[in-house]
mmCIF file of C-alpha atoms in Angstrom:
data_model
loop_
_atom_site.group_PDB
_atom_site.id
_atom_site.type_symbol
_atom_site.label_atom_id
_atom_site.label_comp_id
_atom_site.label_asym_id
_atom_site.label_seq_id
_atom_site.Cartn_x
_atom_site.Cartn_y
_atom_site.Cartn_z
ATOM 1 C CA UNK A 12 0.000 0.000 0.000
ATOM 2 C CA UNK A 13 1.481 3.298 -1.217
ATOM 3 C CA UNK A 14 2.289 6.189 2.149
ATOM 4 C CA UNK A 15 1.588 9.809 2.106
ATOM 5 C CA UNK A 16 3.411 10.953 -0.746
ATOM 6 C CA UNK A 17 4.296 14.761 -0.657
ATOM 7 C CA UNK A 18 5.913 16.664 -3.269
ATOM 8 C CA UNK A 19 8.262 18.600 -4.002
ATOM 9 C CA UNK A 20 10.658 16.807 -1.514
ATOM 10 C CA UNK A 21 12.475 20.520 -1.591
ATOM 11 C CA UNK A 22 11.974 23.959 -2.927
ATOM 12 C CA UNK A 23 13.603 26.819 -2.646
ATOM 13 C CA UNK A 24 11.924 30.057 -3.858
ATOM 14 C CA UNK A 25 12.510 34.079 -3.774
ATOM 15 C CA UNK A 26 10.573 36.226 -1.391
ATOM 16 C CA UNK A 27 7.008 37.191 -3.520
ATOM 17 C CA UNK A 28 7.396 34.033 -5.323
ATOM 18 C CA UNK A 29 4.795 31.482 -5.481
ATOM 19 C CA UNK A 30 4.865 28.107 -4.122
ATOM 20 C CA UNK A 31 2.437 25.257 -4.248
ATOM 21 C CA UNK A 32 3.025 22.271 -2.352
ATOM 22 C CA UNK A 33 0.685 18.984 -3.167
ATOM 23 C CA UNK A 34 -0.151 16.167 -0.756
ATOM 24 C CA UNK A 35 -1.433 12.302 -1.421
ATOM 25 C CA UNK A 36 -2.805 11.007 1.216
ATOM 26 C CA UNK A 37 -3.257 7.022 1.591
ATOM 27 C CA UNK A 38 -6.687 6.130 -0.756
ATOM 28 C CA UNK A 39 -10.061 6.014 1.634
ATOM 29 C CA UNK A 40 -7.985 7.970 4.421
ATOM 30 C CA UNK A 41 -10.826 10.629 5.044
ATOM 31 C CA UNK A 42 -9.085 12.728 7.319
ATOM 32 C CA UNK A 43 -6.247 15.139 5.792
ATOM 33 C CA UNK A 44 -3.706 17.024 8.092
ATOM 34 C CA UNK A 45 -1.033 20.061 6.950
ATOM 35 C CA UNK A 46 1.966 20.399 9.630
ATOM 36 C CA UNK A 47 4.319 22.929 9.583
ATOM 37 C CA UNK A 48 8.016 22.425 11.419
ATOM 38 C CA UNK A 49 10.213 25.933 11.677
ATOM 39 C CA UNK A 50 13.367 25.197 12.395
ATOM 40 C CA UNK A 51 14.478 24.594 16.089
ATOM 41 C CA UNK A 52 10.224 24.894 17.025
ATOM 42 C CA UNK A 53 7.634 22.370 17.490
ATOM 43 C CA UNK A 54 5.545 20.665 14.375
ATOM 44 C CA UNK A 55 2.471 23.095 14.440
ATOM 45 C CA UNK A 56 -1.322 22.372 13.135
ATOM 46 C CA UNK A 57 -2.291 24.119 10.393
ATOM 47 C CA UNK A 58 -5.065 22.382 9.125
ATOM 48 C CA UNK A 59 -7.646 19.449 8.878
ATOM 49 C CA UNK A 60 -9.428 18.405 5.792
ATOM 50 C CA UNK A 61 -12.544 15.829 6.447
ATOM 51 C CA UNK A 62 -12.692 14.830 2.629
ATOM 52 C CA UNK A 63 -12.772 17.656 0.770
ATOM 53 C CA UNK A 64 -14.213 20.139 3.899
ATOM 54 C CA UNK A 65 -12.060 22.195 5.991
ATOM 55 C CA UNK A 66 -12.690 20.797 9.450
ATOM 56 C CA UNK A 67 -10.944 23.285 11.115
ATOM 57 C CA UNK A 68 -8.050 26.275 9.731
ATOM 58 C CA UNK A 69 -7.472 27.487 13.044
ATOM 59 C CA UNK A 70 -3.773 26.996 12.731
ATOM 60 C CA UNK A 71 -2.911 28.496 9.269
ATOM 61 C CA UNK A 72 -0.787 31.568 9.771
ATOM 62 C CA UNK A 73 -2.403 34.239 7.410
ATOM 63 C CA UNK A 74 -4.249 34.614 4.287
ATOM 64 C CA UNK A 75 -0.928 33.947 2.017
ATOM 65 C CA UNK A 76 -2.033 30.464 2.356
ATOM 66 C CA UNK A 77 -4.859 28.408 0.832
ATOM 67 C CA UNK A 78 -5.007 25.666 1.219
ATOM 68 C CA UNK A 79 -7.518 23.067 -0.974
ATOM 69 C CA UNK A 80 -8.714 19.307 -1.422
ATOM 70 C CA UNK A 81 -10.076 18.471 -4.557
ATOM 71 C CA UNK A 82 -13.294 15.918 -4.262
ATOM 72 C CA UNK A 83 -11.365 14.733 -1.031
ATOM 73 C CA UNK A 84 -8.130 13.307 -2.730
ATOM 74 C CA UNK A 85 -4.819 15.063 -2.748
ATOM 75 C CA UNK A 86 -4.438 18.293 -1.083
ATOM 76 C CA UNK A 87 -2.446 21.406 -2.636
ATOM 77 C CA UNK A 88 -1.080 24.199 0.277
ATOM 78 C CA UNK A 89 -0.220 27.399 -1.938
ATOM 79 C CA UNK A 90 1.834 30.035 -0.246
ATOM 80 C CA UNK A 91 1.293 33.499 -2.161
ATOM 81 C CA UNK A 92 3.359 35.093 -2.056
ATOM 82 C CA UNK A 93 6.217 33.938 -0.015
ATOM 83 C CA UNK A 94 7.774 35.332 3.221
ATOM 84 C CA UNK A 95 11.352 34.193 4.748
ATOM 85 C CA UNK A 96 9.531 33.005 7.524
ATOM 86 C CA UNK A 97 7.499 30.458 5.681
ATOM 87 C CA UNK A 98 10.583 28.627 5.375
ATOM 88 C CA UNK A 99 10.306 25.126 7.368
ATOM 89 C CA UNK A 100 9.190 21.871 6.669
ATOM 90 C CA UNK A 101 5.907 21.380 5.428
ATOM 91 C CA UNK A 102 3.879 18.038 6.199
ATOM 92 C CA UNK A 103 0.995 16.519 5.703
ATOM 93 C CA UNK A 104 -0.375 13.158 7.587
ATOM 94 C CA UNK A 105 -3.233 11.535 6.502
ATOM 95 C CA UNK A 106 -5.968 8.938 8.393
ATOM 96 C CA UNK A 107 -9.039 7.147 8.429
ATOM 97 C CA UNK A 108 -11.959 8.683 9.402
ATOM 98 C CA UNK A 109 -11.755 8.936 12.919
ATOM 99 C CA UNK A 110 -8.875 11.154 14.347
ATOM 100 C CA UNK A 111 -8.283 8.516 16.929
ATOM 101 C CA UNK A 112 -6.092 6.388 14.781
ATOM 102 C CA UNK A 113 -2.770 6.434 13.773
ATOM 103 C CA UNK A 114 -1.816 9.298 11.684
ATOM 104 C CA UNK A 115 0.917 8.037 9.029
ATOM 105 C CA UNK A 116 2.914 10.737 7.685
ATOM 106 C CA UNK A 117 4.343 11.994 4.561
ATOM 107 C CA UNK A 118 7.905 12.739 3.881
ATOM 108 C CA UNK A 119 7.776 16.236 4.110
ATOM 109 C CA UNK A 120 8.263 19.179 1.731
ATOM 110 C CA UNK A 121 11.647 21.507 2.757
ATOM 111 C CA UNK A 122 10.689 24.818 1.743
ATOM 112 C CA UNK A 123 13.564 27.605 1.882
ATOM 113 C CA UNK A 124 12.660 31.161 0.927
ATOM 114 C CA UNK A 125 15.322 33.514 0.362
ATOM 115 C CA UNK B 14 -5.023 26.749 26.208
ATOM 116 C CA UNK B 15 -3.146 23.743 24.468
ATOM 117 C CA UNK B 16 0.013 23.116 26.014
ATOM 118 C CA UNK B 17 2.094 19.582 25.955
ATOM 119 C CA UNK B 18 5.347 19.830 27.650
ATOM 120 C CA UNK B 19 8.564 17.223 27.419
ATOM 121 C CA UNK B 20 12.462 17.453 27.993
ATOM 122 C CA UNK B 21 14.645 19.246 25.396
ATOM 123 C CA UNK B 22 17.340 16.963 25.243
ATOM 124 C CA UNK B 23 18.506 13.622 26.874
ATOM 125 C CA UNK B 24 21.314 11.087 27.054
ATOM 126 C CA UNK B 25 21.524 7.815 27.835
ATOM 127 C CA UNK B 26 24.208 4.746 27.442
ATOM 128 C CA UNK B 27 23.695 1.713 24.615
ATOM 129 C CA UNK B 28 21.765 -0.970 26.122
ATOM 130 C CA UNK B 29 20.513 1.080 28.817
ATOM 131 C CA UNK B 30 16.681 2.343 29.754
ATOM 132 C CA UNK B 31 15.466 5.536 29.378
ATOM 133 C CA UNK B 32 12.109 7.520 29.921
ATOM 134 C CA UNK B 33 10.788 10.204 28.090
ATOM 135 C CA UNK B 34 8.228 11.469 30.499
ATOM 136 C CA UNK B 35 5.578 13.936 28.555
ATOM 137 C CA UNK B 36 3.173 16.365 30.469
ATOM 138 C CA UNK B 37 -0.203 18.042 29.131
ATOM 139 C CA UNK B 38 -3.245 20.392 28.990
ATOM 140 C CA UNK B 39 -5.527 20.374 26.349
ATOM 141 C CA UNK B 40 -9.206 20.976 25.416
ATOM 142 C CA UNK B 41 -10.556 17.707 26.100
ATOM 143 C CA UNK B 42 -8.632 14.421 25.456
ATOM 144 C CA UNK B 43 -9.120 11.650 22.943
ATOM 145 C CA UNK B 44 -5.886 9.725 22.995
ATOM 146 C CA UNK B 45 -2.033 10.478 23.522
ATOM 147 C CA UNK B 46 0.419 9.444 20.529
ATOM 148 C CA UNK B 47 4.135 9.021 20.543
ATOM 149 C CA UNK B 48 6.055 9.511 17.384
ATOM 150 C CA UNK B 49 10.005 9.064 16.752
ATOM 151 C CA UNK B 50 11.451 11.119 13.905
ATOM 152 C CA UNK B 51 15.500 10.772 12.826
ATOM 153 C CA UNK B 52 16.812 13.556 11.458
ATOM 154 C CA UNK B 53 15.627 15.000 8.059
ATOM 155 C CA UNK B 54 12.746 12.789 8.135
ATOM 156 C CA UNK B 55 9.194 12.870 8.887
ATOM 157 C CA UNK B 56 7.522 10.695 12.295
ATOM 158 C CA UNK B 57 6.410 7.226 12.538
ATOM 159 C CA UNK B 58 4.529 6.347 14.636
ATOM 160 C CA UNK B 59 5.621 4.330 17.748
ATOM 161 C CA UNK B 60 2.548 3.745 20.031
ATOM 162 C CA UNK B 61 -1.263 5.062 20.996
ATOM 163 C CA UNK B 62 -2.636 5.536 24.621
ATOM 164 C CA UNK B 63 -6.364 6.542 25.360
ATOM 165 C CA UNK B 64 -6.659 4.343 28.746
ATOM 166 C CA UNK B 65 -4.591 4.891 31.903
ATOM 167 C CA UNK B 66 -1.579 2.035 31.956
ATOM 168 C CA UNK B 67 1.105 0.752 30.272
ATOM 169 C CA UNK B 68 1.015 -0.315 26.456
ATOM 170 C CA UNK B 69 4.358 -2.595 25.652
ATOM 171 C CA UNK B 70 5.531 -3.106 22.219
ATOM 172 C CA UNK B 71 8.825 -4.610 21.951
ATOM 173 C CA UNK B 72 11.508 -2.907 23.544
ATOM 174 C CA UNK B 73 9.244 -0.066 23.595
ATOM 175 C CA UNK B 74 6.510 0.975 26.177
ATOM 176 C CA UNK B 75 3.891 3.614 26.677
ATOM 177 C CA UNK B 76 2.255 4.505 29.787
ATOM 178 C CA UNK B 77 -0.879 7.149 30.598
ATOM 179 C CA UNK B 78 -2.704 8.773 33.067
ATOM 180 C CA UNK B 79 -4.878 10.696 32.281
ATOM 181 C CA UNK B 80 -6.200 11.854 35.766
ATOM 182 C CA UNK B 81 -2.333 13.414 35.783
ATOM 183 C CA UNK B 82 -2.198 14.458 32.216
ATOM 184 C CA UNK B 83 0.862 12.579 32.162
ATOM 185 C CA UNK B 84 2.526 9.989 29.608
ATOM 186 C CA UNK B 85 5.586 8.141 29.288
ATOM 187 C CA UNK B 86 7.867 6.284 26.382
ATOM 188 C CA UNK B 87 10.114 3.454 27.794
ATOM 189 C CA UNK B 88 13.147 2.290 25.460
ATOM 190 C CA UNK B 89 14.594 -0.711 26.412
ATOM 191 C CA UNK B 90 18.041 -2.148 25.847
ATOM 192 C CA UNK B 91 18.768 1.222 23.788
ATOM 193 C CA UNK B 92 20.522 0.780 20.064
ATOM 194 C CA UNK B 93 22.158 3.401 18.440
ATOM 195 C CA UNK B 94 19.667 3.571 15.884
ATOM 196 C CA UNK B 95 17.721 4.903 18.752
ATOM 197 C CA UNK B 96 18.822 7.829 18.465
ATOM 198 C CA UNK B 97 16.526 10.132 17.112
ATOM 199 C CA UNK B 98 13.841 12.915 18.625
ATOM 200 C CA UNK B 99 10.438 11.868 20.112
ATOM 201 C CA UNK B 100 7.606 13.734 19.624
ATOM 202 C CA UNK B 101 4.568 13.564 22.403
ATOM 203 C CA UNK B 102 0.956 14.208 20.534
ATOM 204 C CA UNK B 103 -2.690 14.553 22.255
ATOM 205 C CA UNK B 104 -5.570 14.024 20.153
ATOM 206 C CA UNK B 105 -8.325 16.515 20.999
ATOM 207 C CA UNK B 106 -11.849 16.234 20.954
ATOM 208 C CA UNK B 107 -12.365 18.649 18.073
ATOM 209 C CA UNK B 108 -10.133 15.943 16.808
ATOM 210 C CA UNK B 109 -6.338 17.866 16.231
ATOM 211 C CA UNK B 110 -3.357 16.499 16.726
ATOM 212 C CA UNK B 111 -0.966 18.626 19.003
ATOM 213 C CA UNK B 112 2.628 18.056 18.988
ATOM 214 C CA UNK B 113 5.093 18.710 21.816
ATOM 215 C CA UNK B 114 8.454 20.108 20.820
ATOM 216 C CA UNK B 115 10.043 16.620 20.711
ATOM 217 C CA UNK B 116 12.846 15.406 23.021
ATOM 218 C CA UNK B 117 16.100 14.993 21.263
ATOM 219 C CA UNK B 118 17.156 11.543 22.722
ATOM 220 C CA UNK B 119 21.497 11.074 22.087
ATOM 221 C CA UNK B 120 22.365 7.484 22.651
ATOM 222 C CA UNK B 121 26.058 7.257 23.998
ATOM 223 C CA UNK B 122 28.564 3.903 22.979
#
């Protein structure tokens, strides 16, 4: 069975530039989760998909980022325009569809913005 | 508010024990995860609590209270492969997942 795929693995962009990073969560995995890890801090929430509904956005930082789910597949977080602090690593876990299961994880997406 | 506290860093010997001890207050409570995630990579998961006790996988263990708001990892005859940082997660009822800032576990020869 195929993980949480995330891509790109890295990307490095200017400041003002656009980036959009996509998510795959594991097929029939209703629940859809976007991380963010700055360096040295803790892996933050930023968001929870429930198919292709936004369960709850109370973590994202500001309105430079949209995030979307297309009829409840893959997920696409677009960061317009970039900041230097957006720079971390983005992930995204996926699960079934109660929250009270394991959570299996993508590989991340290392996002630099200079 | 949400707040999940756990050491910074820690060091312990190859083929000793050590315990990660995790602390936390959240908006309601719907299960306490454990993750362990090596360097440049994302977690995997390692255990799941949502009753008071111990949960033993392996050389691994988990315990919770939850009258405490306390949880512990156990490692067991510790590898080097062990080391790695461990991540503390609650599960809310409004079902998030909050992560603590991880606890950076060296393992010495």
């Amino acid at each position: 069975e195929a993980g949480v795929t995330q891509f790109p693995s890295h990307s490095v962009i200017e400041k003002g530039q656009t980036v959009t990073l996509r998510c795959d969560p594991i097929s029939g995995h209703d629940n859809l989760y976007w991380y963010r890890r700055v360096m040295g801090k803790e892996i933050k929430f930023l968001l929870h998909f429930v198919k292709e509904s936004k369960q709850d956005e109370s973590g994202m930082p500001n309105n430079r980022f949209l995030a979307e789910r297309t009829g409840g597949t893959y997920s696409t977080l677009k960061v317009q325009p970039a900041e230097l602090e957006d720079s971390g690593v983005y992930f995204c876990a996926s699960s079934p569809w109660t929250a009270n299961t394991e959570a299996f994880f993508g590989q991340g997406t290392r996002l630099t913005v200079v | 508010g949400q707040n999940i506290d756990q050491p910074t860093e820690m060091t312990a010997t190859e083929g000793a024990i050590v315990q990660i001890n995790c602390t936390y207050q959240t908006s309601g409570f719907n299960g306490l995860f454990w993750y362990q995630q090596h360097a440049g990579e994302a977690p995997t998961f390692l255990s799941y609590n949502v009753l008071d006790g111990l949960e033993e996988k392996g050389r691994f263990s988990s315990f919770l209270s939850r009258s405490k708001g306390y949880s512990y990892l156990l490692l067991k005859e510790l590898q080097m492969k062990d080391s790695a940082s461990y991540l503390c997660a609650v599960s809310t009822q409004d079902d998030k997942i909050i992560f603590g800032k991880g606890t950076r576990l060296h393992i010495l020869p």
